[in-house]
mmCIF file of C-alpha atoms in Angstrom:
data_model
loop_
_atom_site.group_PDB
_atom_site.id
_atom_site.type_symbol
_atom_site.label_atom_id
_atom_site.label_comp_id
_atom_site.label_asym_id
_atom_site.label_seq_id
_atom_site.Cartn_x
_atom_site.Cartn_y
_atom_site.Cartn_z
ATOM 1 C CA UNK A 1 101.038 74.377 93.656
ATOM 2 C CA UNK A 2 100.342 77.804 93.859
ATOM 3 C CA UNK A 3 103.133 78.796 96.028
ATOM 4 C CA UNK A 4 105.318 76.804 92.946
ATOM 5 C CA UNK A 5 103.248 79.065 90.671
ATOM 6 C CA UNK A 6 103.641 82.540 91.895
ATOM 7 C CA UNK A 7 107.351 81.559 92.314
ATOM 8 C CA UNK A 8 107.496 81.033 88.703
ATOM 9 C CA UNK A 9 106.102 84.554 87.743
ATOM 10 C CA UNK A 10 108.609 86.094 89.801
ATOM 11 C CA UNK A 11 111.115 83.589 88.105
ATOM 12 C CA UNK A 12 110.616 84.642 84.673
ATOM 13 C CA UNK A 13 109.925 88.395 86.053
ATOM 14 C CA UNK A 14 113.973 88.224 87.155
ATOM 15 C CA UNK A 15 113.826 87.468 83.161
ATOM 16 C CA UNK A 16 111.963 89.722 81.847
ATOM 17 C CA UNK A 17 113.065 93.679 81.070
ATOM 18 C CA UNK A 18 111.345 96.259 81.913
ATOM 19 C CA UNK A 19 109.375 98.888 79.641
ATOM 20 C CA UNK A 20 110.811 101.789 79.169
ATOM 21 C CA UNK A 21 110.154 105.070 78.584
ATOM 22 C CA UNK A 22 110.747 107.098 74.972
ATOM 23 C CA UNK A 23 113.760 107.973 75.358
ATOM 24 C CA UNK A 24 115.835 105.305 76.227
ATOM 25 C CA UNK A 25 117.558 105.122 73.291
ATOM 26 C CA UNK A 26 118.396 108.828 73.165
ATOM 27 C CA UNK A 27 121.526 108.600 74.521
ATOM 28 C CA UNK A 28 123.447 106.300 71.263
ATOM 29 C CA UNK A 29 125.920 106.626 69.640
ATOM 30 C CA UNK A 30 126.340 108.377 66.629
ATOM 31 C CA UNK A 31 129.611 108.830 66.066
ATOM 32 C CA UNK A 32 132.234 105.175 66.469
ATOM 33 C CA UNK A 33 135.260 106.360 68.979
ATOM 34 C CA UNK A 34 138.031 105.418 66.753
ATOM 35 C CA UNK A 35 135.673 108.988 63.723
ATOM 36 C CA UNK A 36 135.679 110.113 67.333
ATOM 37 C CA UNK A 37 139.059 111.176 68.607
ATOM 38 C CA UNK A 38 140.248 111.396 65.326
ATOM 39 C CA UNK A 39 138.332 114.864 65.121
ATOM 40 C CA UNK A 40 139.019 115.648 68.535
ATOM 41 C CA UNK A 41 142.738 115.703 68.207
ATOM 42 C CA UNK A 42 142.162 116.727 64.379
ATOM 43 C CA UNK A 43 140.247 120.019 65.516
ATOM 44 C CA UNK A 44 141.839 120.340 68.594
ATOM 45 C CA UNK A 45 145.128 120.225 67.752
ATOM 46 C CA UNK A 46 145.422 123.568 65.802
ATOM 47 C CA UNK A 47 142.855 125.205 68.545
ATOM 48 C CA UNK A 48 145.572 124.675 71.567
ATOM 49 C CA UNK A 49 148.580 125.700 69.329
ATOM 50 C CA UNK A 50 146.124 128.875 67.723
ATOM 51 C CA UNK A 51 145.889 129.644 71.382
ATOM 52 C CA UNK A 52 150.063 129.107 72.681
ATOM 53 C CA UNK A 53 150.640 131.243 69.696
ATOM 54 C CA UNK A 54 148.849 134.462 70.639
ATOM 55 C CA UNK A 55 149.934 133.945 74.427
ATOM 56 C CA UNK A 56 153.320 133.957 72.695
ATOM 57 C CA UNK A 57 152.747 137.156 71.483
ATOM 58 C CA UNK A 58 150.531 138.402 74.260
ATOM 59 C CA UNK A 59 153.835 137.958 76.469
ATOM 60 C CA UNK A 60 156.995 138.680 73.793
ATOM 61 C CA UNK A 61 154.693 141.663 72.868
ATOM 62 C CA UNK A 62 155.529 142.433 68.151
ATOM 63 C CA UNK A 63 156.206 139.856 65.977
ATOM 64 C CA UNK A 64 158.597 141.868 64.895
ATOM 65 C CA UNK A 65 161.841 144.030 65.211
ATOM 66 C CA UNK A 66 163.551 145.966 63.485
ATOM 67 C CA UNK A 67 166.821 147.944 64.174
ATOM 68 C CA UNK A 68 167.232 151.339 63.090
ATOM 69 C CA UNK A 69 169.891 153.825 63.475
ATOM 70 C CA UNK A 70 170.693 154.317 66.687
ATOM 71 C CA UNK A 71 169.982 158.493 65.862
ATOM 72 C CA UNK A 72 166.167 157.102 66.357
ATOM 73 C CA UNK A 73 163.495 158.304 68.888
ATOM 74 C CA UNK A 74 161.740 155.262 70.777
ATOM 75 C CA UNK A 75 158.529 156.548 68.946
ATOM 76 C CA UNK A 76 160.187 156.572 65.320
ATOM 77 C CA UNK A 77 161.931 153.286 66.408
ATOM 78 C CA UNK A 78 157.869 152.126 67.435
ATOM 79 C CA UNK A 79 156.693 153.288 63.779
ATOM 80 C CA UNK A 80 159.924 150.967 62.107
ATOM 81 C CA UNK A 81 158.682 148.251 63.682
ATOM 82 C CA UNK A 82 155.011 148.492 62.367
ATOM 83 C CA UNK A 83 155.732 149.881 58.551
ATOM 84 C CA UNK A 84 158.473 146.474 58.583
ATOM 85 C CA UNK A 85 155.672 144.001 60.261
ATOM 86 C CA UNK A 86 153.024 145.582 57.544
ATOM 87 C CA UNK A 87 155.524 144.857 54.810
ATOM 88 C CA UNK A 88 155.730 141.596 55.420
ATOM 89 C CA UNK A 89 153.590 140.319 52.949
ATOM 90 C CA UNK A 90 154.804 142.377 49.808
ATOM 91 C CA UNK A 91 158.715 142.249 50.548
ATOM 92 C CA UNK A 92 160.988 141.250 47.177
ATOM 93 C CA UNK A 93 162.786 138.067 48.072
ATOM 94 C CA UNK A 94 166.841 137.902 46.945
ATOM 95 C CA UNK A 95 165.371 137.288 43.137
ATOM 96 C CA UNK A 96 162.639 140.270 42.631
ATOM 97 C CA UNK A 97 160.071 138.405 42.277
ATOM 98 C CA UNK A 98 156.693 139.560 44.348
ATOM 99 C CA UNK A 99 155.303 137.750 46.989
ATOM 100 C CA UNK A 100 158.084 135.733 48.839
ATOM 101 C CA UNK A 101 156.975 133.499 51.834
ATOM 102 C CA UNK A 102 157.229 135.576 54.704
ATOM 103 C CA UNK A 103 153.873 136.409 54.232
ATOM 104 C CA UNK A 104 152.590 132.375 55.876
ATOM 105 C CA UNK A 105 154.898 134.249 59.330
ATOM 106 C CA UNK A 106 152.210 136.388 59.492
ATOM 107 C CA UNK A 107 149.019 134.455 58.754
ATOM 108 C CA UNK A 108 150.297 131.257 60.180
ATOM 109 C CA UNK A 109 147.559 131.118 63.241
ATOM 110 C CA UNK A 110 144.953 132.093 60.456
ATOM 111 C CA UNK A 111 146.246 129.166 58.931
ATOM 112 C CA UNK A 112 145.728 126.468 61.729
ATOM 113 C CA UNK A 113 142.419 127.840 62.013
ATOM 114 C CA UNK A 114 141.652 126.863 58.595
ATOM 115 C CA UNK A 115 143.068 123.965 58.675
ATOM 116 C CA UNK A 116 140.724 123.067 62.641
ATOM 117 C CA UNK A 117 137.548 124.544 60.596
ATOM 118 C CA UNK A 118 137.772 122.337 57.569
ATOM 119 C CA UNK A 119 138.820 119.108 59.555
ATOM 120 C CA UNK A 120 135.219 119.541 61.135
ATOM 121 C CA UNK A 121 133.472 119.518 57.958
ATOM 122 C CA UNK A 122 133.068 115.553 57.385
ATOM 123 C CA UNK A 123 132.198 115.470 60.601
ATOM 124 C CA UNK A 124 129.858 117.948 60.295
ATOM 125 C CA UNK A 125 128.558 116.817 57.187
ATOM 126 C CA UNK A 126 127.847 113.279 59.253
ATOM 127 C CA UNK A 127 126.000 115.023 62.088
ATOM 128 C CA UNK A 128 123.457 116.865 59.572
ATOM 129 C CA UNK A 129 122.974 113.870 57.029
ATOM 130 C CA UNK A 130 122.961 110.582 57.921
ATOM 131 C CA UNK A 131 123.353 111.088 62.548
ATOM 132 C CA UNK A 132 119.089 111.347 62.269
ATOM 133 C CA UNK A 133 117.895 108.444 60.859
ATOM 134 C CA UNK A 134 121.242 106.338 61.632
ATOM 135 C CA UNK A 135 119.615 107.968 65.321
ATOM 136 C CA UNK A 136 116.013 106.886 64.536
ATOM 137 C CA UNK A 137 117.944 103.212 62.214
ATOM 138 C CA UNK A 138 118.952 102.151 65.877
ATOM 139 C CA UNK A 139 116.358 103.254 68.474
ATOM 140 C CA UNK A 140 114.097 101.697 66.373
ATOM 141 C CA UNK A 141 116.607 97.717 66.423
ATOM 142 C CA UNK A 142 117.700 98.095 69.828
ATOM 143 C CA UNK A 143 113.962 98.108 70.882
ATOM 144 C CA UNK A 144 112.916 95.013 68.801
ATOM 145 C CA UNK A 145 116.089 93.570 69.764
ATOM 146 C CA UNK A 146 114.545 94.157 72.722
ATOM 147 C CA UNK A 147 110.975 93.754 72.136
ATOM 148 C CA UNK A 148 111.991 90.171 70.454
ATOM 149 C CA UNK A 149 114.214 89.082 74.515
ATOM 150 C CA UNK A 150 110.613 90.189 75.993
ATOM 151 C CA UNK A 151 108.655 88.144 73.447
ATOM 152 C CA UNK A 152 111.253 85.153 73.860
ATOM 153 C CA UNK A 153 110.644 85.042 78.068
ATOM 154 C CA UNK A 154 106.312 85.705 78.395
ATOM 155 C CA UNK A 155 106.554 82.747 75.006
ATOM 156 C CA UNK A 156 107.863 80.914 77.666
ATOM 157 C CA UNK A 157 106.406 81.582 81.024
ATOM 158 C CA UNK A 158 102.577 80.895 79.677
ATOM 159 C CA UNK A 159 104.226 77.933 78.252
ATOM 160 C CA UNK A 160 104.927 77.206 82.149
ATOM 161 C CA UNK A 161 101.705 78.823 83.121
ATOM 162 C CA UNK A 162 99.458 76.286 81.010
ATOM 163 C CA UNK A 163 98.594 72.993 82.927
ATOM 164 C CA UNK A 164 100.347 69.543 81.452
ATOM 165 C CA UNK A 165 97.009 68.273 80.782
ATOM 166 C CA UNK A 166 96.167 70.374 78.127
ATOM 167 C CA UNK A 167 100.248 70.236 76.969
ATOM 168 C CA UNK A 168 99.283 65.993 76.736
ATOM 169 C CA UNK A 169 96.119 65.985 74.979
ATOM 170 C CA UNK A 170 97.286 68.750 72.473
ATOM 171 C CA UNK A 171 101.223 68.455 71.465
ATOM 172 C CA UNK A 172 100.509 70.521 68.992
ATOM 173 C CA UNK A 173 99.668 74.040 71.033
ATOM 174 C CA UNK A 174 102.947 74.755 71.635
ATOM 175 C CA UNK A 175 103.820 74.657 68.704
ATOM 176 C CA UNK A 176 101.170 76.079 67.191
ATOM 177 C CA UNK A 177 102.016 79.443 69.106
ATOM 178 C CA UNK A 178 105.553 79.796 69.557
ATOM 179 C CA UNK A 179 104.793 79.761 65.486
ATOM 180 C CA UNK A 180 102.279 82.618 65.750
ATOM 181 C CA UNK A 181 104.221 84.155 67.578
ATOM 182 C CA UNK A 182 107.617 83.892 65.956
ATOM 183 C CA UNK A 183 105.932 84.336 62.282
ATOM 184 C CA UNK A 184 107.115 87.744 61.383
ATOM 185 C CA UNK A 185 110.962 88.341 62.290
ATOM 186 C CA UNK A 186 110.552 92.020 61.685
ATOM 187 C CA UNK A 187 114.078 93.156 62.834
ATOM 188 C CA UNK A 188 116.108 90.300 60.743
ATOM 189 C CA UNK A 189 114.082 91.154 57.407
ATOM 190 C CA UNK A 190 115.196 95.125 58.724
ATOM 191 C CA UNK A 191 118.462 93.782 58.981
ATOM 192 C CA UNK A 192 118.582 92.508 55.629
ATOM 193 C CA UNK A 193 117.148 94.545 52.865
ATOM 194 C CA UNK A 194 120.021 96.731 54.002
ATOM 195 C CA UNK A 195 122.798 94.429 51.624
ATOM 196 C CA UNK A 196 121.193 96.082 49.076
ATOM 197 C CA UNK A 197 121.246 100.068 49.911
ATOM 198 C CA UNK A 198 124.966 101.910 49.696
ATOM 199 C CA UNK A 199 123.682 105.234 50.523
ATOM 200 C CA UNK A 200 124.449 105.492 54.396
ATOM 201 C CA UNK A 201 128.018 103.347 53.549
ATOM 202 C CA UNK A 202 128.843 106.183 50.812
ATOM 203 C CA UNK A 203 128.429 109.250 53.448
ATOM 204 C CA UNK A 204 130.379 107.429 55.924
ATOM 205 C CA UNK A 205 133.005 106.406 53.184
ATOM 206 C CA UNK A 206 132.846 111.002 52.075
ATOM 207 C CA UNK A 207 133.680 111.318 55.269
ATOM 208 C CA UNK A 208 136.737 109.551 55.579
ATOM 209 C CA UNK A 209 137.950 110.466 52.175
ATOM 210 C CA UNK A 210 137.345 113.956 53.317
ATOM 211 C CA UNK A 211 139.653 113.808 56.379
ATOM 212 C CA UNK A 212 142.429 111.669 54.841
ATOM 213 C CA UNK A 213 143.003 114.679 52.080
ATOM 214 C CA UNK A 214 142.321 117.447 54.455
ATOM 215 C CA UNK A 215 144.890 115.807 57.032
ATOM 216 C CA UNK A 216 147.172 114.664 53.368
ATOM 217 C CA UNK A 217 146.715 118.442 52.531
ATOM 218 C CA UNK A 218 147.943 119.828 56.304
ATOM 219 C CA UNK A 219 150.642 117.584 55.852
ATOM 220 C CA UNK A 220 152.013 118.754 53.151
ATOM 221 C CA UNK A 221 152.271 122.333 53.998
ATOM 222 C CA UNK A 222 153.386 121.882 57.694
ATOM 223 C CA UNK A 223 155.908 119.721 55.997
ATOM 224 C CA UNK A 224 156.518 123.053 52.976
ATOM 225 C CA UNK A 225 156.833 125.828 55.579
ATOM 226 C CA UNK A 226 158.714 124.154 58.369
ATOM 227 C CA UNK A 227 161.598 123.399 55.532
ATOM 228 C CA UNK A 228 160.888 126.229 52.990
ATOM 229 C CA UNK A 229 159.355 128.718 55.360
ATOM 230 C CA UNK A 230 160.421 128.761 58.343
ATOM 231 C CA UNK A 231 164.453 129.501 57.844
ATOM 232 C CA UNK A 232 163.768 132.057 56.399
ATOM 233 C CA UNK A 233 162.768 134.920 59.401
ATOM 234 C CA UNK A 234 165.144 137.799 58.178
ATOM 235 C CA UNK A 235 164.734 140.171 55.848
ATOM 236 C CA UNK A 236 165.448 144.362 54.550
ATOM 237 C CA UNK A 237 162.495 146.622 54.789
ATOM 238 C CA UNK A 238 163.325 149.712 52.568
ATOM 239 C CA UNK A 239 161.553 152.946 53.649
ATOM 240 C CA UNK A 240 161.935 155.236 51.820
ATOM 241 C CA UNK A 241 158.676 155.307 50.585
ATOM 242 C CA UNK A 242 156.224 157.888 49.823
ATOM 243 C CA UNK A 243 156.527 161.252 51.762
ATOM 244 C CA UNK A 244 159.551 159.666 53.339
ATOM 245 C CA UNK A 245 161.590 158.949 48.822
ATOM 246 C CA UNK A 246 164.071 162.367 49.474
ATOM 247 C CA UNK A 247 164.449 162.095 53.260
ATOM 248 C CA UNK A 248 168.570 161.460 52.897
ATOM 249 C CA UNK A 249 168.423 161.199 56.903
ATOM 250 C CA UNK A 250 166.259 157.650 56.587
ATOM 251 C CA UNK A 251 169.041 155.297 55.815
ATOM 252 C CA UNK A 252 167.118 153.253 52.302
ATOM 253 C CA UNK A 253 167.761 150.419 54.284
ATOM 254 C CA UNK A 254 167.354 148.818 58.120
ATOM 255 C CA UNK A 255 167.028 145.092 59.081
ATOM 256 C CA UNK A 256 163.911 143.508 60.449
ATOM 257 C CA UNK A 257 163.761 140.220 62.574
ATOM 258 C CA UNK A 258 160.548 137.758 63.354
ATOM 259 C CA UNK A 259 160.742 136.681 66.976
ATOM 260 C CA UNK A 260 158.143 134.663 66.640
ATOM 261 C CA UNK A 261 159.402 132.327 63.781
ATOM 262 C CA UNK A 262 161.050 129.656 65.661
ATOM 263 C CA UNK A 263 158.298 128.957 68.122
ATOM 264 C CA UNK A 264 155.550 128.398 65.154
ATOM 265 C CA UNK A 265 158.523 126.262 63.608
ATOM 266 C CA UNK A 266 157.924 124.183 66.731
ATOM 267 C CA UNK A 267 154.453 124.389 67.101
ATOM 268 C CA UNK A 268 154.067 123.229 63.405
ATOM 269 C CA UNK A 269 157.284 119.803 64.049
ATOM 270 C CA UNK A 270 154.554 118.958 66.572
ATOM 271 C CA UNK A 271 151.278 119.325 65.101
ATOM 272 C CA UNK A 272 153.216 117.595 61.434
ATOM 273 C CA UNK A 273 154.022 114.905 63.885
ATOM 274 C CA UNK A 274 150.992 114.119 65.248
ATOM 275 C CA UNK A 275 148.845 113.804 62.128
ATOM 276 C CA UNK A 276 151.226 111.568 60.295
ATOM 277 C CA UNK A 277 149.981 109.392 63.317
ATOM 278 C CA UNK A 278 146.514 110.083 62.373
ATOM 279 C CA UNK A 279 146.762 109.000 58.500
ATOM 280 C CA UNK A 280 146.722 105.429 59.817
ATOM 281 C CA UNK A 281 144.071 105.792 62.164
ATOM 282 C CA UNK A 282 141.634 107.296 59.032
ATOM 283 C CA UNK A 283 142.943 104.364 56.990
ATOM 284 C CA UNK A 284 141.454 101.763 59.268
ATOM 285 C CA UNK A 285 138.174 103.767 60.070
ATOM 286 C CA UNK A 286 137.927 103.602 55.985
ATOM 287 C CA UNK A 287 137.765 100.022 55.678
ATOM 288 C CA UNK A 288 136.044 99.856 59.207
ATOM 289 C CA UNK A 289 132.793 98.931 57.397
ATOM 290 C CA UNK A 290 134.974 96.294 55.138
ATOM 291 C CA UNK A 291 136.292 94.686 57.848
ATOM 292 C CA UNK A 292 133.196 93.036 59.332
ATOM 293 C CA UNK A 293 132.268 89.793 58.450
ATOM 294 C CA UNK A 294 134.771 89.471 61.688
ATOM 295 C CA UNK A 295 134.001 91.526 64.274
ATOM 296 C CA UNK A 296 130.090 90.669 63.505
ATOM 297 C CA UNK A 297 130.121 88.203 66.258
ATOM 298 C CA UNK A 298 128.131 90.223 69.656
ATOM 299 C CA UNK A 299 125.211 89.281 66.933
ATOM 300 C CA UNK A 300 125.644 85.601 67.794
ATOM 301 C CA UNK A 301 123.492 85.448 71.527
ATOM 302 C CA UNK A 302 120.803 86.509 69.689
ATOM 303 C CA UNK A 303 120.620 82.879 67.352
ATOM 304 C CA UNK A 304 119.030 81.144 70.476
ATOM 305 C CA UNK A 305 115.825 84.329 69.226
ATOM 306 C CA UNK A 306 113.104 81.948 68.161
ATOM 307 C CA UNK A 307 112.214 85.148 66.286
ATOM 308 C CA UNK A 308 116.151 85.278 64.743
ATOM 309 C CA UNK A 309 116.725 82.143 63.955
ATOM 310 C CA UNK A 310 119.170 83.173 60.949
ATOM 311 C CA UNK A 311 121.154 86.406 62.828
ATOM 312 C CA UNK A 312 123.754 84.437 61.108
ATOM 313 C CA UNK A 313 122.459 85.314 57.828
ATOM 314 C CA UNK A 314 123.060 88.676 58.232
ATOM 315 C CA UNK A 315 127.011 88.411 58.919
ATOM 316 C CA UNK A 316 129.113 89.283 55.660
ATOM 317 C CA UNK A 317 131.008 85.666 54.284
ATOM 318 C CA UNK A 318 132.323 88.515 52.035
ATOM 319 C CA UNK A 319 134.166 91.872 51.881
ATOM 320 C CA UNK A 320 130.437 94.118 51.741
ATOM 321 C CA UNK A 321 130.956 97.625 51.603
ATOM 322 C CA UNK A 322 127.635 97.971 52.216
ATOM 323 C CA UNK A 323 124.464 99.466 54.208
ATOM 324 C CA UNK A 324 123.851 96.640 57.353
ATOM 325 C CA UNK A 325 128.575 96.293 57.617
ATOM 326 C CA UNK A 326 127.595 100.475 58.769
ATOM 327 C CA UNK A 327 124.764 99.400 61.341
ATOM 328 C CA UNK A 328 126.924 96.548 62.393
ATOM 329 C CA UNK A 329 129.226 98.865 63.472
ATOM 330 C CA UNK A 330 126.920 101.102 65.040
ATOM 331 C CA UNK A 331 125.197 98.761 67.051
ATOM 332 C CA UNK A 332 127.981 96.770 68.371
ATOM 333 C CA UNK A 333 129.466 100.341 69.270
ATOM 334 C CA UNK A 334 125.949 100.394 70.587
ATOM 335 C CA UNK A 335 126.334 97.390 72.816
ATOM 336 C CA UNK A 336 125.605 98.713 75.842
ATOM 337 C CA UNK A 337 122.616 100.189 75.585
ATOM 338 C CA UNK A 338 120.849 96.537 75.170
ATOM 339 C CA UNK A 339 119.937 95.263 78.767
ATOM 340 C CA UNK A 340 118.980 92.551 76.583
ATOM 341 C CA UNK A 341 122.283 91.349 74.803
ATOM 342 C CA UNK A 342 123.347 90.851 78.415
ATOM 343 C CA UNK A 343 120.823 88.515 78.719
ATOM 344 C CA UNK A 344 121.365 86.414 76.314
ATOM 345 C CA UNK A 345 124.950 85.799 77.108
ATOM 346 C CA UNK A 346 124.644 84.397 79.713
ATOM 347 C CA UNK A 347 121.534 81.663 78.027
ATOM 348 C CA UNK A 348 124.326 81.387 76.011
ATOM 349 C CA UNK A 349 126.449 80.009 78.576
ATOM 350 C CA UNK A 350 124.190 78.499 80.288
ATOM 351 C CA UNK A 351 123.287 76.172 76.662
ATOM 352 C CA UNK A 352 126.838 75.971 75.671
ATOM 353 C CA UNK A 353 127.667 74.242 79.407
ATOM 354 C CA UNK A 354 125.211 71.932 78.743
ATOM 355 C CA UNK A 355 126.837 67.791 77.674
ATOM 356 C CA UNK A 356 123.933 68.602 74.997
ATOM 357 C CA UNK A 357 122.331 71.528 72.567
ATOM 358 C CA UNK A 358 119.111 72.689 74.415
ATOM 359 C CA UNK A 359 116.603 74.535 73.140
ATOM 360 C CA UNK A 360 116.507 78.217 74.288
ATOM 361 C CA UNK A 361 112.824 77.870 74.691
ATOM 362 C CA UNK A 362 113.907 74.718 77.001
ATOM 363 C CA UNK A 363 116.196 76.586 79.111
ATOM 364 C CA UNK A 364 114.046 78.926 79.521
ATOM 365 C CA UNK A 365 110.975 76.793 80.271
ATOM 366 C CA UNK A 366 113.301 74.596 83.488
ATOM 367 C CA UNK A 367 115.031 77.953 84.877
ATOM 368 C CA UNK A 368 110.869 78.981 85.541
ATOM 369 C CA UNK A 369 110.053 75.688 86.967
ATOM 370 C CA UNK A 370 110.017 76.174 90.962
ATOM 371 C CA UNK A 371 109.662 73.236 93.060
ATOM 372 C CA UNK A 372 109.200 73.588 96.811
ATOM 373 C CA UNK A 373 106.818 71.499 97.670
ATOM 374 C CA UNK A 374 106.670 67.536 96.199
ATOM 375 C CA UNK A 375 103.009 67.989 95.147
ATOM 376 C CA UNK A 376 104.605 69.541 91.624
ATOM 377 C CA UNK A 377 106.514 65.907 91.083
ATOM 378 C CA UNK A 378 104.078 65.853 87.793
ATOM 379 C CA UNK A 379 105.969 68.779 86.505
ATOM 380 C CA UNK A 380 109.395 67.328 87.089
ATOM 381 C CA UNK A 381 108.986 64.469 84.834
ATOM 382 C CA UNK A 382 107.208 67.215 81.928
ATOM 383 C CA UNK A 383 109.655 70.389 82.271
ATOM 384 C CA UNK A 384 112.367 69.087 79.155
ATOM 385 C CA UNK A 385 108.843 66.909 77.377
ATOM 386 C CA UNK A 386 108.010 70.759 75.308
ATOM 387 C CA UNK A 387 111.621 71.406 74.295
ATOM 388 C CA UNK A 388 111.156 68.938 70.912
ATOM 389 C CA UNK A 389 107.788 71.726 70.462
ATOM 390 C CA UNK A 390 111.215 74.682 69.540
ATOM 391 C CA UNK A 391 113.734 72.244 68.044
ATOM 392 C CA UNK A 392 110.567 71.057 65.462
ATOM 393 C CA UNK A 393 110.482 74.852 64.760
ATOM 394 C CA UNK A 394 114.077 75.431 64.443
ATOM 395 C CA UNK A 395 113.924 72.745 61.766
ATOM 396 C CA UNK A 396 111.504 74.496 60.065
ATOM 397 C CA UNK A 397 112.589 77.910 60.086
ATOM 398 C CA UNK A 398 115.340 76.443 58.881
ATOM 399 C CA UNK A 399 113.690 74.340 56.178
ATOM 400 C CA UNK A 400 112.636 78.161 55.376
#
C-alpha cells in the first residue's frame, strides 16, 4: 500500500505544473502576427529603397546632367550642374506656373523616409498606450489559467490520498472539498467583465485605421509620382541670373536631365505593388476581432476544469467588437506560453476517447491510481466512486 501511495504521488507530480518565477510570462507577444508582418514590411520597405536610392547616388555621382556649351571648362560645367540642381525647386512648367513637380525628384528619398515614419506611428501608439496594460492582464490571465489547472490536479491528488473508508462514511466530503476549492472562478469572471469594455478595442481599431489611411495616402502619392511626375525628367535651365544677366557669352538656357528618375520610378512601382497587397491584410486585421466567435475554440479544453465550467459562455455567439474579443485574440497568439493548455488537450483526447462522457476529476483520479500489488484490490472497486461527486458539482454549476 505504501509503495502504491508513493507511486501515486509521482504520477500526480508529473501532471502538476512546476512553479515558475515571476518572469515566466515576460515574453508574451503583444502584437499579432498579421500586424507585426504589416508593420515590418510597410516600414522596412521604404527604408530599403532609401538605401538603394542613396547607393545609386554614390555609385552614379551627380543626380543631374546638363549640356553646357563646348567652350565651357570643367569647372564651369560643374557650376552649371550645381546651379541647375538648386534651380529644380523653382523651375517653371511649360505654362509658366511656379512650383513644378520636378522638385519631387529631388526629395524622393526623404518622402519615402516620411512614409516609413508615418507607418510606424500606429505601432508606437499601441506600444506606449495599450501594450503595458495588455501585458499585465495577459500575464495575470495565463497565470490564473495555469493555477486553475494545478488546483484541479491538487484536488484530485488530495481525494486520491484520502482513505476510502472516509469517503464511504462521508460521501459529501469530496463534494464539499470541490465546492470550497472552486467557489470563485476568478479568471472566468474577469474575462466576462471585458464584454462591457471597449477601451482596448478602440485603440486596436484606431491603430488599424491609421495604418490603412497611411497606406492609402502612400499609394496615392506613388501613383501620382509614377504617372504624372516621373515622365518629366528633362527641363531647360536659365543661366542668366544674378551677375550673369548681361553676359553674352553665357547662353540663355541649357538642357538638363535628372538621371535618377528611372531608378526612382522603378522603386515607386515596387513599393506601390507591395502596399496594395498590404491593404487586404490591414482590413483583415481590423475585422479579425469581430470574427473571433468562430475562432475562440482554444478555450474549450478549459471546460474540463471545475473552476472553468462556463468557459463556453466566453465565446461570443455574435460579431462583437469589444475588449473580450481582443483578449481572446492575444490569448490565442500566446498559446505556446500556456503550459496547462497542452496538458488539457491530452485530457480532452482521453475524455473524448472513452465510450461515455468521463468527468475530469474522475479521469485524473483514475490516472493517479497505481496498483502494484493485490493489496490495492479494494481501491479498484472504489476508483470510480467519487465520480458522482464531480458530476453533482457540474450540475450545481449549471443551475447557477
